[in-house]
Amino acid sequence: LPLNGKKVLITAGPTHEAIDPVRFLGNRSSGTMGFELAKKAADLGANVILVSGPTSLDISHGSVQLVRITSAQEMYDVCQEHYPDTDVAILAAAVADYRPKHVAKEKIKKKEGDLQIELERNPDILYSLGKEKKNQFLVGFALETENELENAKGKLQRKNLDAIVLNSLKDEGAGFGGNTNKITFIDKNSGIKTFALKTKAEVASDIWEEITSRIHA
Ligand code: C5P
């Protein structure tokens, strides 16, 4: 099998950033794309670490170790732990860019007037892994609404990636929620391949075909 003996690291799902003990900032990522990528990698022979934010999904595959986390900082810590001996990393999680600067110890009480919550930047996990990259094949995702190709290529360079998977919100059925996706795979030599609208399981197969043909080349 093409991924026999390889260690694969995948991030999936949203992150939740605590505001107080009962509230958080989050997003609508389902985690489906990352879970399908993990399943496929295991089928191809890899040992998989799947780091996932809060999701209703589960996975039962002897070769997949699911690590559930809540916040971007926790996802960052788990990725840091596993990255050094990782062969292929795919970061498919919808990580919150910002988190509340102060997490209230008690539930915030409603008062008259408006409430302001100060936000600070979360670590960019993908950017860090790009900086620390040795022999890993590193893949990111990009969800763009304008100048898609240019923005995705810029991200690929800035984050020192080997490839980036672009999904366009302009494409009906692509991206967040739902079980289908339409992607463009771009590698660091500007090799570009656009795929048809497919189920996320099929998209995962396409992505792994692109990756395995490049790591064995
Ligand atoms: O820069 P942007 O957030 O659009 O990049 C998207 C890519 O970066 C995705 O692969 C996502 O998983 C990753 N990312 C990350 N940590 C962040 C933000 C994004 O790993 N804090």
JSON list of N, CA and C in Angstrom, two decimals, residues 36-61:
[
{"chain": "A", "resi": 36, "resn": "GLU", "atom": "N", "xyz": [-12.82, 12.11, 6.46]},
{"chain": "A", "resi": 36, "resn": "GLU", "atom": "CA", "xyz": [-12.71, 11.29, 5.24]},
{"chain": "A", "resi": 36, "resn": "GLU", "atom": "C", "xyz": [-11.25, 11.14, 4.83]},
{"chain": "A", "resi": 37, "resn": "LEU", "atom": "N", "xyz": [-10.47, 12.20, 4.96]},
{"chain": "A", "resi": 37, "resn": "LEU", "atom": "CA", "xyz": [-9.04, 12.13, 4.64]},
{"chain": "A", "resi": 37, "resn": "LEU", "atom": "C", "xyz": [-8.33, 11.13, 5.56]},
{"chain": "A", "resi": 38, "resn": "ALA", "atom": "N", "xyz": [-8.73, 11.11, 6.83]},
{"chain": "A", "resi": 38, "resn": "ALA", "atom": "CA", "xyz": [-8.12, 10.19, 7.80]},
{"chain": "A", "resi": 38, "resn": "ALA", "atom": "C", "xyz": [-8.45, 8.74, 7.46]},
{"chain": "A", "resi": 39, "resn": "LYS", "atom": "N", "xyz": [-9.74, 8.49, 7.16]},
{"chain": "A", "resi": 39, "resn": "LYS", "atom": "CA", "xyz": [-10.19, 7.14, 6.80]},
{"chain": "A", "resi": 39, "resn": "LYS", "atom": "C", "xyz": [-9.42, 6.62, 5.61]},
{"chain": "A", "resi": 40, "resn": "LYS", "atom": "N", "xyz": [-9.32, 7.47, 4.58]},
{"chain": "A", "resi": 40, "resn": "LYS", "atom": "CA", "xyz": [-8.65, 7.07, 3.34]},
{"chain": "A", "resi": 40, "resn": "LYS", "atom": "C", "xyz": [-7.17, 6.79, 3.60]},
{"chain": "A", "resi": 41, "resn": "ALA", "atom": "N", "xyz": [-6.53, 7.64, 4.38]},
{"chain": "A", "resi": 41, "resn": "ALA", "atom": "CA", "xyz": [-5.10, 7.43, 4.68]},
{"chain": "A", "resi": 41, "resn": "ALA", "atom": "C", "xyz": [-4.89, 6.10, 5.37]},
{"chain": "A", "resi": 42, "resn": "ALA", "atom": "N", "xyz": [-5.78, 5.76, 6.30]},
{"chain": "A", "resi": 42, "resn": "ALA", "atom": "CA", "xyz": [-5.67, 4.48, 7.01]},
{"chain": "A", "resi": 42, "resn": "ALA", "atom": "C", "xyz": [-5.87, 3.33, 6.03]},
{"chain": "A", "resi": 43, "resn": "ASP", "atom": "N", "xyz": [-6.85, 3.46, 5.13]},
{"chain": "A", "resi": 43, "resn": "ASP", "atom": "CA", "xyz": [-7.08, 2.43, 4.11]},
{"chain": "A", "resi": 43, "resn": "ASP", "atom": "C", "xyz": [-5.85, 2.24, 3.22]},
{"chain": "A", "resi": 44, "resn": "LEU", "atom": "N", "xyz": [-5.08, 3.31, 3.05]},
{"chain": "A", "resi": 44, "resn": "LEU", "atom": "CA", "xyz": [-3.88, 3.25, 2.19]},
{"chain": "A", "resi": 44, "resn": "LEU", "atom": "C", "xyz": [-2.65, 2.80, 2.98]},
{"chain": "A", "resi": 45, "resn": "GLY", "atom": "N", "xyz": [-2.85, 2.44, 4.26]},
{"chain": "A", "resi": 45, "resn": "GLY", "atom": "CA", "xyz": [-1.77, 1.83, 5.03]},
{"chain": "A", "resi": 45, "resn": "GLY", "atom": "C", "xyz": [-1.11, 2.71, 6.07]},
{"chain": "A", "resi": 46, "resn": "ALA", "atom": "N", "xyz": [-1.54, 3.97, 6.21]},
{"chain": "A", "resi": 46, "resn": "ALA", "atom": "CA", "xyz": [-0.87, 4.89, 7.13]},
{"chain": "A", "resi": 46, "resn": "ALA", "atom": "C", "xyz": [-1.31, 4.69, 8.58]},
{"chain": "A", "resi": 47, "resn": "ASN", "atom": "N", "xyz": [-0.45, 5.12, 9.50]},
{"chain": "A", "resi": 47, "resn": "ASN", "atom": "CA", "xyz": [-0.84, 5.33, 10.89]},
{"chain": "A", "resi": 47, "resn": "ASN", "atom": "C", "xyz": [-1.25, 6.79, 11.00]},
{"chain": "A", "resi": 48, "resn": "VAL", "atom": "N", "xyz": [-2.48, 7.03, 11.45]},
{"chain": "A", "resi": 48, "resn": "VAL", "atom": "CA", "xyz": [-3.04, 8.38, 11.38]},
{"chain": "A", "resi": 48, "resn": "VAL", "atom": "C", "xyz": [-3.31, 8.95, 12.76]},
{"chain": "A", "resi": 49, "resn": "ILE", "atom": "N", "xyz": [-2.86, 10.20, 12.96]},
{"chain": "A", "resi": 49, "resn": "ILE", "atom": "CA", "xyz": [-3.27, 10.97, 14.13]},
{"chain": "A", "resi": 49, "resn": "ILE", "atom": "C", "xyz": [-4.28, 12.00, 13.61]},
{"chain": "A", "resi": 50, "resn": "LEU", "atom": "N", "xyz": [-5.51, 11.88, 14.06]},
{"chain": "A", "resi": 50, "resn": "LEU", "atom": "CA", "xyz": [-6.57, 12.81, 13.64]},
{"chain": "A", "resi": 50, "resn": "LEU", "atom": "C", "xyz": [-6.88, 13.73, 14.81]},
{"chain": "A", "resi": 51, "resn": "VAL", "atom": "N", "xyz": [-6.53, 15.00, 14.67]},
{"chain": "A", "resi": 51, "resn": "VAL", "atom": "CA", "xyz": [-6.75, 15.98, 15.73]},
{"chain": "A", "resi": 51, "resn": "VAL", "atom": "C", "xyz": [-8.00, 16.77, 15.38]},
{"chain": "A", "resi": 52, "resn": "SER", "atom": "N", "xyz": [-9.05, 16.57, 16.15]},
{"chain": "A", "resi": 52, "resn": "SER", "atom": "CA", "xyz": [-10.33, 17.18, 15.78]},
{"chain": "A", "resi": 52, "resn": "SER", "atom": "C", "xyz": [-10.91, 18.06, 16.86]},
{"chain": "A", "resi": 53, "resn": "GLY", "atom": "N", "xyz": [-11.47, 19.19, 16.41]},
{"chain": "A", "resi": 53, "resn": "GLY", "atom": "CA", "xyz": [-12.26, 20.04, 17.28]},
{"chain": "A", "resi": 53, "resn": "GLY", "atom": "C", "xyz": [-13.62, 19.41, 17.47]},
{"chain": "A", "resi": 54, "resn": "PRO", "atom": "N", "xyz": [-14.51, 20.09, 18.23]},
{"chain": "A", "resi": 54, "resn": "PRO", "atom": "CA", "xyz": [-15.82, 19.54, 18.56]},
{"chain": "A", "resi": 54, "resn": "PRO", "atom": "C", "xyz": [-16.63, 19.19, 17.31]},
{"chain": "A", "resi": 55, "resn": "THR", "atom": "N", "xyz": [-17.04, 17.94, 17.20]},
{"chain": "A", "resi": 55, "resn": "THR", "atom": "CA", "xyz": [-17.82, 17.48, 16.06]},
{"chain": "A", "resi": 55, "resn": "THR", "atom": "C", "xyz": [-18.65, 16.29, 16.50]},
{"chain": "A", "resi": 56, "resn": "SER", "atom": "N", "xyz": [-19.71, 15.99, 15.77]},
{"chain": "A", "resi": 56, "resn": "SER", "atom": "CA", "xyz": [-20.55, 14.84, 16.11]},
{"chain": "A", "resi": 56, "resn": "SER", "atom": "C", "xyz": [-20.01, 13.56, 15.47]},
{"chain": "A", "resi": 57, "resn": "LEU", "atom": "N", "xyz": [-18.93, 13.68, 14.69]},
{"chain": "A", "resi": 57, "resn": "LEU", "atom": "CA", "xyz": [-18.40, 12.51, 13.98]},
{"chain": "A", "resi": 57, "resn": "LEU", "atom": "C", "xyz": [-17.58, 11.61, 14.88]},
{"chain": "A", "resi": 58, "resn": "ASP", "atom": "N", "xyz": [-17.49, 10.36, 14.47]},
{"chain": "A", "resi": 58, "resn": "ASP", "atom": "CA", "xyz": [-16.63, 9.40, 15.15]},
{"chain": "A", "resi": 58, "resn": "ASP", "atom": "C", "xyz": [-15.92, 8.58, 14.08]},
{"chain": "A", "resi": 59, "resn": "ILE", "atom": "N", "xyz": [-14.89, 7.86, 14.47]},
{"chain": "A", "resi": 59, "resn": "ILE", "atom": "CA", "xyz": [-14.18, 7.05, 13.50]},
{"chain": "A", "resi": 59, "resn": "ILE", "atom": "C", "xyz": [-13.72, 5.78, 14.21]},
{"chain": "A", "resi": 60, "resn": "SER", "atom": "N", "xyz": [-13.94, 4.64, 13.58]},
{"chain": "A", "resi": 60, "resn": "SER", "atom": "CA", "xyz": [-13.44, 3.41, 14.19]},
{"chain": "A", "resi": 60, "resn": "SER", "atom": "C", "xyz": [-12.59, 2.69, 13.15]},
{"chain": "A", "resi": 61, "resn": "HIS", "atom": "N", "xyz": [-11.33, 2.88, 13.26]},
{"chain": "A", "resi": 61, "resn": "HIS", "atom": "CA", "xyz": [-10.36, 2.27, 12.36]},
{"chain": "A", "resi": 61, "resn": "HIS", "atom": "C", "xyz": [-9.11, 2.05, 13.20]}
]
